[in-house]
Tab-separated table of C-alpha atoms and ligand atoms in Angstrom:
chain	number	residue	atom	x	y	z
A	1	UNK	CA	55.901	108.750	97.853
A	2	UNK	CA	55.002	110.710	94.388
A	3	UNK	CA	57.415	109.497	91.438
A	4	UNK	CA	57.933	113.663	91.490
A	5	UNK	CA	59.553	113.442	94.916
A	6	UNK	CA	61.843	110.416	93.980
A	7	UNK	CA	62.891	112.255	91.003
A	8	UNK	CA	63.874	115.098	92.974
A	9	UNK	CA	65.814	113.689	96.253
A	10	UNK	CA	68.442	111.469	96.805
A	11	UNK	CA	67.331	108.182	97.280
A	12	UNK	CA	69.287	104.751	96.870
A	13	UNK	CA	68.366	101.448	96.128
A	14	UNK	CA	68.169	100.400	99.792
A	15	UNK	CA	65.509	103.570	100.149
A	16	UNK	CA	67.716	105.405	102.105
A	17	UNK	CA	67.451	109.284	101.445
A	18	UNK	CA	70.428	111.353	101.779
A	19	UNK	CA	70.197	114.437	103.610
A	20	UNK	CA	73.670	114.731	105.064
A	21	UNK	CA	76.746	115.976	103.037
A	22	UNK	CA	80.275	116.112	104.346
A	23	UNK	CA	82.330	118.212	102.272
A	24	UNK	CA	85.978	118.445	102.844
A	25	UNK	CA	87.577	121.880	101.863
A	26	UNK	CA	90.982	120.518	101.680
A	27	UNK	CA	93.254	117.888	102.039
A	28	UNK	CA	95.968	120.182	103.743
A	29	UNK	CA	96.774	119.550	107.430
A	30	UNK	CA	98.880	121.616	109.967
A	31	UNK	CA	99.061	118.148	112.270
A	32	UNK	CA	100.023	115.059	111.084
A	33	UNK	CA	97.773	112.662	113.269
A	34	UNK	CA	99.443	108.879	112.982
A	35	UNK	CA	95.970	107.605	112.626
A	36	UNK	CA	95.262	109.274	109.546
A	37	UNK	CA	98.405	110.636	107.660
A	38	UNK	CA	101.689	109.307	106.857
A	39	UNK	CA	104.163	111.120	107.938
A	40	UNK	CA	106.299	112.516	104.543
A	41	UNK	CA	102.545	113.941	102.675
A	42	UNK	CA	102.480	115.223	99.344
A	43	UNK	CA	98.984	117.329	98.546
A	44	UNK	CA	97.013	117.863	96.047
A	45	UNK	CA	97.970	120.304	93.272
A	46	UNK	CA	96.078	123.752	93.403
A	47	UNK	CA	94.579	123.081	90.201
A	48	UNK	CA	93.256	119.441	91.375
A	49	UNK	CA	91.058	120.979	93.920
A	50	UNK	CA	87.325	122.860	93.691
A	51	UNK	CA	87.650	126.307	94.503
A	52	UNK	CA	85.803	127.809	96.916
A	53	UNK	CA	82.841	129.171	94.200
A	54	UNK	CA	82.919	125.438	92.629
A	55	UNK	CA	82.868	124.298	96.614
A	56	UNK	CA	79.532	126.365	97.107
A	57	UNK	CA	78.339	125.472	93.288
A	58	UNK	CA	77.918	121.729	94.885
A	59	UNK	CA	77.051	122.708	97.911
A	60	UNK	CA	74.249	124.879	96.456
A	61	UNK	CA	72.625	121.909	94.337
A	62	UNK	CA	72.824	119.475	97.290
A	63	UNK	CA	70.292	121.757	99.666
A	64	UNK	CA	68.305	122.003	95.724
A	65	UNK	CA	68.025	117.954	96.470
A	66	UNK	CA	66.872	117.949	100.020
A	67	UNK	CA	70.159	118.167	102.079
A	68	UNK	CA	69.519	119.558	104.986
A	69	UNK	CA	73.119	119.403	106.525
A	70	UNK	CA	76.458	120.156	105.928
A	71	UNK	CA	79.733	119.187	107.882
A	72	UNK	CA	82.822	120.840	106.340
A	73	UNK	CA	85.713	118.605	107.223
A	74	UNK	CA	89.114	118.056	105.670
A	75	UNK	CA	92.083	117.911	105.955
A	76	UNK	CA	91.817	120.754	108.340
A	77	UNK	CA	88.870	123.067	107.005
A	78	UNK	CA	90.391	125.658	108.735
A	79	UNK	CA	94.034	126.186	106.941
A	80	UNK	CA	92.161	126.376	103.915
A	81	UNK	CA	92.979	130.241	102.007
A	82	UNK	CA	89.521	132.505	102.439
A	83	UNK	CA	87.493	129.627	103.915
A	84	UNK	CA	85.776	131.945	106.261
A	85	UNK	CA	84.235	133.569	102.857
A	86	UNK	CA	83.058	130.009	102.076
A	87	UNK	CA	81.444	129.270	105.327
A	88	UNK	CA	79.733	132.742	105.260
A	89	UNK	CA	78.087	131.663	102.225
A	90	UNK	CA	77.125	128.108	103.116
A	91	UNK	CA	75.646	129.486	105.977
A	92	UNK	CA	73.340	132.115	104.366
A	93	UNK	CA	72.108	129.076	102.003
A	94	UNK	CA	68.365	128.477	102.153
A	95	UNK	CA	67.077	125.025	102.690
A	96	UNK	CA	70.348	124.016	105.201
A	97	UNK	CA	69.077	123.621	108.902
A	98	UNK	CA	72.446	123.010	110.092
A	99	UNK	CA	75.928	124.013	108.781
A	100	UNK	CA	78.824	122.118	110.634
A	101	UNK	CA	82.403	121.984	111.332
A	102	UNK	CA	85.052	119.303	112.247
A	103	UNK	CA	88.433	120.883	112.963
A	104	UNK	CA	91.552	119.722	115.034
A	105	UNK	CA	90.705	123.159	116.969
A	106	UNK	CA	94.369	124.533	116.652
A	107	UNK	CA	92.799	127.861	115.182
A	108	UNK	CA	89.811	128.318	117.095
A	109	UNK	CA	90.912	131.101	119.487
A	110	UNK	CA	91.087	133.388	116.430
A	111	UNK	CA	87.756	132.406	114.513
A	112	UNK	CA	85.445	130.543	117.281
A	113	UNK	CA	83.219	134.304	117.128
A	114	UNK	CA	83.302	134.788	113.495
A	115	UNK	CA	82.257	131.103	112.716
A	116	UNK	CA	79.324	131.530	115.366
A	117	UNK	CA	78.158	134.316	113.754
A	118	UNK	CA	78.107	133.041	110.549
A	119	UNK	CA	75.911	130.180	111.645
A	120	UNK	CA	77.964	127.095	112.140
A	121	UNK	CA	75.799	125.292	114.926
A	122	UNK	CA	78.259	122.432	116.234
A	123	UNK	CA	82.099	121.918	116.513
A	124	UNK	CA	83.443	118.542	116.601
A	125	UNK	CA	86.851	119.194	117.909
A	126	UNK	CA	89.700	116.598	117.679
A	127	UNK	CA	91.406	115.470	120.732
A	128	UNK	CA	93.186	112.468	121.480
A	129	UNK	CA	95.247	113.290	124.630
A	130	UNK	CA	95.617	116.314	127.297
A	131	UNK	CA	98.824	115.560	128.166
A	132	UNK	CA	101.079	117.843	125.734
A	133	UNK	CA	104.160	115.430	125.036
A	134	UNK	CA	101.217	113.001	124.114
A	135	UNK	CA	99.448	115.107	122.066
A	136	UNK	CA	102.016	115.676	120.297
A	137	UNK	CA	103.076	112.294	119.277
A	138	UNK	CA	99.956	112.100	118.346
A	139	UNK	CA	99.422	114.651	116.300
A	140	UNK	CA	103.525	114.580	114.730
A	141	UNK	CA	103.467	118.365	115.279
A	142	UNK	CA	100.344	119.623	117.195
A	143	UNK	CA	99.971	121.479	120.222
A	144	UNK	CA	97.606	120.591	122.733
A	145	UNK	CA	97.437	124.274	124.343
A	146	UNK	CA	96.601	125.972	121.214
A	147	UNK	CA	93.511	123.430	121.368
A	148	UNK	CA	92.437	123.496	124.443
A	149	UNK	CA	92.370	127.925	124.052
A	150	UNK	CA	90.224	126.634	120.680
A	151	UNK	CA	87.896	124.816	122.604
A	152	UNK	CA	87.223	127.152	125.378
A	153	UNK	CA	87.056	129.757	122.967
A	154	UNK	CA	84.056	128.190	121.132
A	155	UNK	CA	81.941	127.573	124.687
A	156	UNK	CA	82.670	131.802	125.045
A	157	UNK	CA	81.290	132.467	122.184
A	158	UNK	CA	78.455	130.352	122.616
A	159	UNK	CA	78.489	127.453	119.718
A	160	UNK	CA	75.568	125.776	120.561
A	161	UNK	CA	77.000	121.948	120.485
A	162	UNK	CA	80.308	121.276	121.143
A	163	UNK	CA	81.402	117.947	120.902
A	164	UNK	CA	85.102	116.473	121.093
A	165	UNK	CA	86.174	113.784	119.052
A	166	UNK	CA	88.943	110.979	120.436
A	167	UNK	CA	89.974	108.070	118.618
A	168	UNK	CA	91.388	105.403	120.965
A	169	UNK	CA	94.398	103.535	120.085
A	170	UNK	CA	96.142	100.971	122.141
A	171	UNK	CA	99.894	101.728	123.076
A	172	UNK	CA	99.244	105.725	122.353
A	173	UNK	CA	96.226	106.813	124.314
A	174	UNK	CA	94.092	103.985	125.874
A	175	UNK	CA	94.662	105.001	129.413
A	176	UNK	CA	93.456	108.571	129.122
A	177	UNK	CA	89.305	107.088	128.186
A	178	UNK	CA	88.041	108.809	131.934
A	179	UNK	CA	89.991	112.077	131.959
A	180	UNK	CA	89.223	112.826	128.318
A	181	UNK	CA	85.554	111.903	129.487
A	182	UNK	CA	86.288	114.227	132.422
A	183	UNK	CA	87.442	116.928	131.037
A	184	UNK	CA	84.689	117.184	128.868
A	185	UNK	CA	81.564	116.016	131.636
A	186	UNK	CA	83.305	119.552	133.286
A	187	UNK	CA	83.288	121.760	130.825
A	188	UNK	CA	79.621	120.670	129.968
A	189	UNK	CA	80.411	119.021	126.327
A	190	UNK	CA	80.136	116.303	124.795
A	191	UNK	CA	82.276	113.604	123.879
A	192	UNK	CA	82.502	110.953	120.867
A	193	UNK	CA	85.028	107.937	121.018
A	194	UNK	CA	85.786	106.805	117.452
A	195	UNK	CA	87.520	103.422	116.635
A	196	UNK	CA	90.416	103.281	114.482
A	197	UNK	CA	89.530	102.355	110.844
A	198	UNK	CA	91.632	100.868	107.985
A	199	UNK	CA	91.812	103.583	105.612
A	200	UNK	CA	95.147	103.877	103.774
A	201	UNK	CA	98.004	102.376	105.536
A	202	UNK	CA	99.624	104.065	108.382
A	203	UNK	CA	103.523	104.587	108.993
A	204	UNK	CA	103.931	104.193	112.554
A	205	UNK	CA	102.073	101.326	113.729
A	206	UNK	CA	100.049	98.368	112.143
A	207	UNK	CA	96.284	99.176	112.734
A	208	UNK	CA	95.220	95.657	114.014
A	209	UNK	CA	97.440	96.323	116.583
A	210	UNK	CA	95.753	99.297	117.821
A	211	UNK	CA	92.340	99.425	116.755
A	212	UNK	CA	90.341	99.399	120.640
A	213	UNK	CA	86.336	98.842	120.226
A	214	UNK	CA	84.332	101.166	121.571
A	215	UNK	CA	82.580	98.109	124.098
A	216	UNK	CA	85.954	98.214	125.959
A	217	UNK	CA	86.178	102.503	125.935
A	218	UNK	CA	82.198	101.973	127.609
A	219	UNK	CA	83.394	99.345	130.001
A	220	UNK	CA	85.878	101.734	131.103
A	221	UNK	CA	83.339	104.711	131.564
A	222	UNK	CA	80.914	102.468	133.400
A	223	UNK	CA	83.674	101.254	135.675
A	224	UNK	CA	83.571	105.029	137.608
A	225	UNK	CA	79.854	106.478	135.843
A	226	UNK	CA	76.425	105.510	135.413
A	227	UNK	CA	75.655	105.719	131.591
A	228	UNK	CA	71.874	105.928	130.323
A	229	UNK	CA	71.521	104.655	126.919
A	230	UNK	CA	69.805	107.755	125.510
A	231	UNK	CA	67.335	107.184	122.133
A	232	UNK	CA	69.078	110.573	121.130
A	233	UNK	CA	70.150	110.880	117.481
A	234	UNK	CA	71.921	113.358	115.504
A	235	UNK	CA	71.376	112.331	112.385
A	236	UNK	CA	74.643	110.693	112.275
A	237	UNK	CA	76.959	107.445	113.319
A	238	UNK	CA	76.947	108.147	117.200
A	239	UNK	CA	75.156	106.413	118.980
A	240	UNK	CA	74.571	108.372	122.571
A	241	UNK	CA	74.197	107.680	125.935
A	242	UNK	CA	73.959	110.280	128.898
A	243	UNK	CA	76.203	110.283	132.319
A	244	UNK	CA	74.010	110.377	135.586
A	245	UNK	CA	74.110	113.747	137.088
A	246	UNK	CA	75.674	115.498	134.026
A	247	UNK	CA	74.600	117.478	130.771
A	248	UNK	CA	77.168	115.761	128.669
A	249	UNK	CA	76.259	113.493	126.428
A	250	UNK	CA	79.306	110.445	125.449
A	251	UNK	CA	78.948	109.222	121.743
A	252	UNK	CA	80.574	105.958	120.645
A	253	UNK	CA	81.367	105.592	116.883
A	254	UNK	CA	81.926	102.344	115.958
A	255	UNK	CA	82.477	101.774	112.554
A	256	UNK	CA	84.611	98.497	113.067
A	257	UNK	CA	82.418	96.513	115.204
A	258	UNK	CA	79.169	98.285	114.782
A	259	UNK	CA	78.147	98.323	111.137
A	260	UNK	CA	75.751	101.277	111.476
A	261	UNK	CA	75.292	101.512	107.944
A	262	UNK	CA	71.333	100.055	107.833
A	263	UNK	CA	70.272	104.107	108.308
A	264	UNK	CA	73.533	105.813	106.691
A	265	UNK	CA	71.794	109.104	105.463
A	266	UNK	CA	75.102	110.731	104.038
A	267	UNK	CA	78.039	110.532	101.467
A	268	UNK	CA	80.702	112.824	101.251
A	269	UNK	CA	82.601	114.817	98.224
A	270	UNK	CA	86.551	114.992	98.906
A	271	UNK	CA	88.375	118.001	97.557
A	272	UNK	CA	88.979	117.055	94.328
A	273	UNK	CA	85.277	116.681	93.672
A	274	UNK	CA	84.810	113.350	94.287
A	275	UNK	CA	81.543	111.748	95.324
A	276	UNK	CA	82.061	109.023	97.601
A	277	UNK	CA	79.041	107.048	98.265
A	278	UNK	CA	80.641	105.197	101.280
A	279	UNK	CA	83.430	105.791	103.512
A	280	UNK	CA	84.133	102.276	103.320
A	281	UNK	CA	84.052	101.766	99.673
A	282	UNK	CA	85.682	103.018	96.829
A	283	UNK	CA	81.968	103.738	95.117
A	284	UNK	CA	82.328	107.184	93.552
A	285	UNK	CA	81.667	110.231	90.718
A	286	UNK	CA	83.584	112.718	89.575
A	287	UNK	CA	81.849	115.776	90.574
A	288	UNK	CA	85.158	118.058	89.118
A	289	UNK	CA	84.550	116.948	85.503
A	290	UNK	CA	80.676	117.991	85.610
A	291	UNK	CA	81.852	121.360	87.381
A	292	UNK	CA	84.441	122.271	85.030
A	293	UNK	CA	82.970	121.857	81.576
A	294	UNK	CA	81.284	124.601	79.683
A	295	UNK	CA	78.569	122.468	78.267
A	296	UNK	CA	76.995	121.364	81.485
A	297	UNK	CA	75.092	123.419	84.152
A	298	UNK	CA	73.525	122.609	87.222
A	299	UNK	CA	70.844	120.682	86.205
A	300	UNK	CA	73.514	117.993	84.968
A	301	UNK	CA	74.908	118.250	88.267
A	302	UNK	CA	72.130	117.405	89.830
A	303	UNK	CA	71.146	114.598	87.228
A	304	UNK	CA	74.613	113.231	88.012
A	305	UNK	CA	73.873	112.991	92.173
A	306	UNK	CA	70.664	111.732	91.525
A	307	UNK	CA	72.189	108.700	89.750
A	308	UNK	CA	75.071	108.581	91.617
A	309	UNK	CA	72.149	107.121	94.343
A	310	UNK	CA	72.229	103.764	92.567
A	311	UNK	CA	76.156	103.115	93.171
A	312	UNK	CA	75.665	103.584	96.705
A	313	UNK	CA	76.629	100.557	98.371
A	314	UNK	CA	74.805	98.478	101.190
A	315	UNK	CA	77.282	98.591	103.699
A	316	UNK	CA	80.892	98.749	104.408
A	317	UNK	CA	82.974	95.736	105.915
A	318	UNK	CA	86.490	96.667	107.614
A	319	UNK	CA	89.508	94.627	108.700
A	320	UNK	CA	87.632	91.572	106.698
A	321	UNK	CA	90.092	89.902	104.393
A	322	UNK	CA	87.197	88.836	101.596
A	323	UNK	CA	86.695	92.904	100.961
A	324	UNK	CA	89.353	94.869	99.574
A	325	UNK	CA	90.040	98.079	102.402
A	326	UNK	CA	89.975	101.265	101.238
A	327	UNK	CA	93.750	102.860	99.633
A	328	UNK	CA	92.296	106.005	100.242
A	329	UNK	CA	93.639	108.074	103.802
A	330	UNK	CA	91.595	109.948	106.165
A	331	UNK	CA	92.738	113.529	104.852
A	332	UNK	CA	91.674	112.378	101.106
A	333	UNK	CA	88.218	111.174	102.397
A	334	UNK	CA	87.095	113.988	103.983
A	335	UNK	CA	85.627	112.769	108.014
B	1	LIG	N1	91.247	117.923	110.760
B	1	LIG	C1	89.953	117.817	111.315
B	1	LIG	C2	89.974	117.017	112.604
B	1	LIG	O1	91.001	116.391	112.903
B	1	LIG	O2	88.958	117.027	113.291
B	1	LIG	C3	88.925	117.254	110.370
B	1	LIG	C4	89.323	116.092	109.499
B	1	LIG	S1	89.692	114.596	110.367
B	1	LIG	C5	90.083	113.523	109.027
B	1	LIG	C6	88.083	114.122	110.946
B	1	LIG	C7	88.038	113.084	112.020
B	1	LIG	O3	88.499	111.871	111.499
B	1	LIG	C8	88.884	113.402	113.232
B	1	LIG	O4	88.077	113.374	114.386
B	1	LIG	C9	89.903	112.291	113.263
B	1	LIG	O5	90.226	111.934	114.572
B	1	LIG	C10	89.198	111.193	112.530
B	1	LIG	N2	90.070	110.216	111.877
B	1	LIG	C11	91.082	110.420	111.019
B	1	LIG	N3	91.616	109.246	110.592
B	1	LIG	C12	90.905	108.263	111.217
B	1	LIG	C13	90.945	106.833	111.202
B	1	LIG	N4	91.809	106.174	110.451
B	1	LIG	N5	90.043	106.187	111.958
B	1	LIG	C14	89.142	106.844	112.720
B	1	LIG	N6	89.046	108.172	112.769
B	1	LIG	C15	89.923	108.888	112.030
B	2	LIG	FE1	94.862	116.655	110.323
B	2	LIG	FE2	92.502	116.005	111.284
B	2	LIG	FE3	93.961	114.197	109.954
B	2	LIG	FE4	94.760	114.996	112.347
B	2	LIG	S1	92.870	113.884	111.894
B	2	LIG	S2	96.040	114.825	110.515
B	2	LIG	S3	94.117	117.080	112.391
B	2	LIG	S4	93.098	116.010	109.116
């Protein structure tokens, strides 16, 4: 590699280049999920967070650096003021191959066409239950018809990957692995199980207690379906396999007892312009500072994500007592 290419992408010190950004639009929920917020939340200030033009500013001089890819995530992305004018733009931005969304697909009925058409590829779609009482227990406050509409919704209008997101969590949901697989092996999506992680501490239950690996979710699978390990990748944590006889592919992200940090391509900038190298670490740059002062233009922004590559730590190490856990909660990380 040229020293003119290393000057000009985002490498760290471990050689891994960054090509992945996942930037969350907000901290703001309309659910309350017990896995990632407490359940009295105060938000961030108006005047804490990027706007949308400082949003697409970083944005912007990522895809300058060689991202390809953008997942806006949250928070919910989607209760966010105007952020279909945001997603318009991201989407028009040259250099990004793929512009993504992660939503808890409560609003999808009403924007599933317009965020097709302005080029978000896949939907990761929360979903933890599909039995409503459940769901909403859950969730604190969601409800699980308003998601299901989202999600059918999105296959009308024809987003080309669709992929549903369930976090597992013994005592709340750990019987409901095969019909959340079921449900989505018939409507011809996909499906990712996610293990719990420690970030922030949770109000309802004590994590350890609940946290189910993602070897027992595919023992459960296998127990009814033949799964094919598939050498599929998406650029990201999941690691695929494909059911016998279906189109669906199941994705199992295992943060807790699969490190897969060795070829972690991404970091991700919370709403208050935060760089954070890791989602495991506390490793970060103040984006906001850069963004708001007079003196500095974009090629200091980009100086400052170029060196933020060195801070980038090797890997992450959850529920391990010699490594302080991340304070931070799921909403303020952006995932
Ligand atoms: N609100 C959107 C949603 O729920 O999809 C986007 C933001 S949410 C923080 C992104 C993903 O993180 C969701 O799939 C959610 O299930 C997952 N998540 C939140 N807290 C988590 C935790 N502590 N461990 C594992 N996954 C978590
Ligand atoms: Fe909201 Fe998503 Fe967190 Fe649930 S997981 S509280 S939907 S941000």
């Amino acid at each position: 590699m040229s020293t003119t290419e290393h000057a000009d992408s985002l490498i760290d010190k471990f050689g891994r280049k960054v090509d992945y950004i996942r930037l969350s639009v907000t901290d703001r929920c309309d659910f309350r999920c017990v896995y990632c917020m407490t359940e009295d939340m105060t938000f961030l200030p108006r005047t804490q967070i990027l706007s949308l033009e400082e949003l697409y500013r970083v944005a912007k001089v990522f895809t300058e650096l060689g991202v390809k890819k953008i997942r806006l995530t949250g928070g919910e992305p989607m209760v966010r003021t105007d952020v279909m004018t945001l997603i318009e733009r991201l989407g028009a931005l040259p250099g990004l191959e793929e512009l993504l969304l992660t939503t808890n697909g409560a609003q999808l009925d009403k924007y599933a066409v317009a965020l097709k058409s302005a080029g978000v590829s896949r939907i990761n779609i929360s979903i933890d239950s599909l039995d409503a009482e459940r769901f909403k227990r859950i969730s604190r406050v969601g409800k699980l018809e308003k998601v299901l509409s989202g999600i059918d919704a999105c296959i009308e209008a024809g987003i080309k990957r669709i992929r549903l997101n369930s976090v597992i969590m013994r005592g709340y949901n750990e019987d409901e692995v095969l019909a959340l697989t079921e449900y989505a092996l018939d409507k011809g999506i996909d499906i990712a199980f996610i293990e719990e992680m420690p970030l922030g501490e949770t109000s309802d239950h004590n994590r350890k207690d609940t946290t189910c690996s993602n070897d027992w979710v595919r023992n459960v699978i296998e127990e009814k379906y033949d799964l094919n390990d598939s050498a599929e990748s998406t650029a990201g944590p999941s690691r695929y396999v494909r059911v016998a006889g279906h189109e669906s592919r199941v994705g199992f992200i295992s943060p807790v007892t699969h490190n897969f940090c060795e070829d972690c391509n991404r970091v991700r900038v919370t709403v208050e312009g935060r760089l954070l190298l890791c989602l495991g670490n506390e490793h970060s740059v103040d984006l906001r500072d850069i963004l708001r002062d007079e003196s500095k233009d974009d090629s200091d922004l980009k100086k400052a994500l170029i060196d933020s590559m060195d801070l980038k730590p090797e890997r992450h190490y959850f529920f391990d007592d010699d490594h302080a856990q991340p304070v931070r909660l799921m909403n303020m990380t952006g995932g």
